[in-house]
Amino acid sequence: MLAPTAPDLPLEPGAQAPLRRNRPIPNAGVLVAALLGVVAGSALQMQQPSLWTATAYAACMGAALVLGIFALKLRSGHGRLASVLVGLSAVLVFFALCGLRSLHYADTALDPALEGKDIAIVAVVSGLPQPMEAGVRFRVRVLSAKQQGAVRLPEQIDLGWYRNAGDEGVEAGWETAPSTPHAGERWQMTVRLKAPHGARNPHGFDYELLQWEQGVQAVGYVRAGRKDPMPERLDTALRYPVLQRRERVRDAILAELASVSEGPADLRAAGVVAALVTGDQRAIERSDWNVFRATGVAHLVSISGLHITLFAWLAVQVVGALWRRAPRLCLAFPAQSAGLVGGLLLAGLYALFSGWGVPAQRTVLMLAVVVGLRLAGRRWPWPHIWLLACAAVVLQDPWALLQAGFWLSFVAVGALFAINPIAVSASSKSAGARFLSIFREQWSVTVALAPLTLLLFGQVSLVGFLANLVAIPWVTLVITPLAFAGVLWAPLWHLAAWCVQALGWLLGLLASVPWAQFEVASAPLWAGVAAVAGGVLLAARLPWAVRLLGLPLCLPVLLWQAPRPPPGAFELLAADIGQGNAVLIRTAQHALLYDTGPRYSVSSDAGERVLVPLLRSLGERIDTVMLSHRDSDHTGGAAAVLAQQPQAALTGSIAGEAALLALRAWTPCVAGQAWVWDGVAFELLHPAEAAPTQALPGDKPNAHSCVLRVRTQSGASALLAGDIERAQELELVQRGGALGTDLLLVPHHGSKTSSSDAFLTAVQPRIALVQAAYRSRFGHPAGEVVQRLQAHGAQVIDTAHCGAATWQSDQPAGVHCERDGERRYWQHALP
């Protein structure tokens, strides 16, 4: 997965290493304790559900000072106790420092009173603009803001500028805009903002943590309708010169390759070339990402530690060779040391040009630690180097501890250090021995990372070792140099694109293998830690009798099964997917997915982003996918879900929608259909007849929504009503039959057109569940509907406030909200 890394960068043949004094580590026990304290203190602070006051953090600093004084007094004759006290002191210090840093940052958050208001700002485009099918997204640094007087906004905000009123209900006026934003430009515009609010689902991605780590505390869109002042570009002064150059290079790559494109494959290759040079991955097709993930090479198409490490290695060789050609320079400063410094600086420039992303920052910092030790003549044991680099990264970015990339990088580097102490420089090995060493190291890292990958992502590529064995040298030594050389001579971008296509053909073959990926349910943390230890043990250079002890440690992750409802009961999970419906119903041995959420854009939908990872984390095989009706906020994720669940049957009211009908054989849902799974009864109550294949004048898809009732023998029940409106509600009431239920999926997301008084009188729900987006542009759920539900005694729960909502038929009185479980201080606290 990663290139071989060592505490020493190899020398050229015949080169003389700088003088090494092999100094021992002074006070090694104290140093290790302090470094562990840096990591542990930062990690402990990030477990806080809410931040303390500055006074409380100051008290922690005071306690740390007292412990430090005791440690100084005990350091002679009580070394171990002194080390323990130093470690505890470091924990308190960095717990407090991380807390104070978070407090300062939280004080600059967006005032909730400004959400949804028109605000006039003057700002500089501080991020690489991202074109999309609906417009453009870009990040700005706010210089000033006015809303009935001057107001304070967060310094960094993310904005979207949309083409038409069809996207997010915004009158964008895109066609009449004088220009589109570019990096470094200063603009005056009117915006509407809200706090960053991401979906909260079991084992899901934490969007709010990502925005917190990147310093973004508000997101929104540009107001440019007929009644709004047109955004105005004020100047194009030279700000962010590196960012401006990155944008020009990216646009040049895409334009150059598009100008002679012979088909979709050329355009897809252009996205990969642009990503390798500038770090912008938006032009890579979703289908290509799926292939990269299936073959375990996704890390190669981002500016990862691998690229920067290899770039640094090559830079060391080039700078060192050039330095040796100047004897006077060698007398002033050894060539090997000059190579190390030059390699580090050039690697830093490469990381800066590629966007200075968090993984790139971590890698440059790790390289700086290793180079600094080399220049200081320190020959530390590898665990100390590894721990020092880890602590340095955490000092710069404590929240990296919560990112999968951090753990993948450091476990990989630790495994490489453990299995190959690099006692002999690479230059002293024959070519065959060097290849075997790289082969062995790649295999060992693959084995060591497999359990961690399963823990973090619930899947691992079984063809990843073979794919990486070919892709790593091909991408890093062929495609990437060609892509960068194209900056000087554009035709080389075509050669790089052809190389990308050749690699894509091979990866496509590997991804098509039926057993290309292995998936398991997400295991608890204790099982994951045991499995990671087992993987490292299996990869270590130890006797096989010892290495095989790692197999039992891996078994809990491999065999873990997500808990299921007992026979005769069912569980309902309403996913947090924004504006739309997606409800998973699980019995003891079966599962039904009711709707698949919205389509967010041409290349993104709730199926790919939320439901597929959710189902994978639960280890769930769906028996039936029911699409209540054909509106895109209910069917947007259907293609992605059905691709992951080839065994699932498809039913619903989707007649007349060619794209949905082409997905797979299907059956219409009609009132009276019923079945029993594990003692739980499923019954369709609406529509009375299948939806017409041709839309009739005035006919709405909502009217044909599948209404599903799920009921246990003990009487606990749930009613899923799709988007039916008052007329269909009245039909259900007049048709008779028991409609009373414990949980009601509120019709039409709480729209004013539904949830009539007569319907609620018949249903009498104990819990009313609304799936709607935060600050929905439709105003869902409507205030009058909420009041009506509450007047009928229902507890109203919406996914914007709750996140994913889980309800169990054997505990019908309560709902578990994902936002209430394991809450952290950076997460959005809704009013």
Coordinates of N, CA and C in Angstrom, one line a residue, residues 20 41 73 287 289 305 595 662 741 765 792:
R20 N 28.5 10.2 11.8 CA 27.5 9.9 12.7 C 28.1 9.7 14.1
G41 N -2.8 12.8 25.7 CA -3.5 14.0 26.2 C -4.4 14.5 25.1
K73 N 12.4 16.5 41.0 CA 13.0 16.1 42.3 C 13.3 14.6 42.4
S287 N -17.2 5.8 -11.2 CA -16.9 4.5 -11.6 C -15.4 4.1 -11.4
W289 N -13.3 5.6 -9.3 CA -13.1 5.5 -7.8 C -13.5 4.1 -7.3
G305 N 1.2 10.2 1.1 CA 2.6 10.1 1.6 C 3.5 9.3 0.7
D595 N -37.2 2.8 0.2 CA -36.6 4.0 -0.5 C -35.1 4.0 -0.3
A662 N -35.0 0.0 -15.7 CA -33.9 -0.7 -16.4 C -32.9 -1.3 -15.4
T741 N -50.8 2.8 15.1 CA -49.4 2.4 15.0 C -48.6 3.0 16.1
P765 N -50.2 7.9 16.3 CA -48.9 7.4 16.5 C -48.3 7.9 17.8
H792 N -51.9 15.3 18.8 CA -52.4 13.9 18.9 C -51.6 13.0 19.7

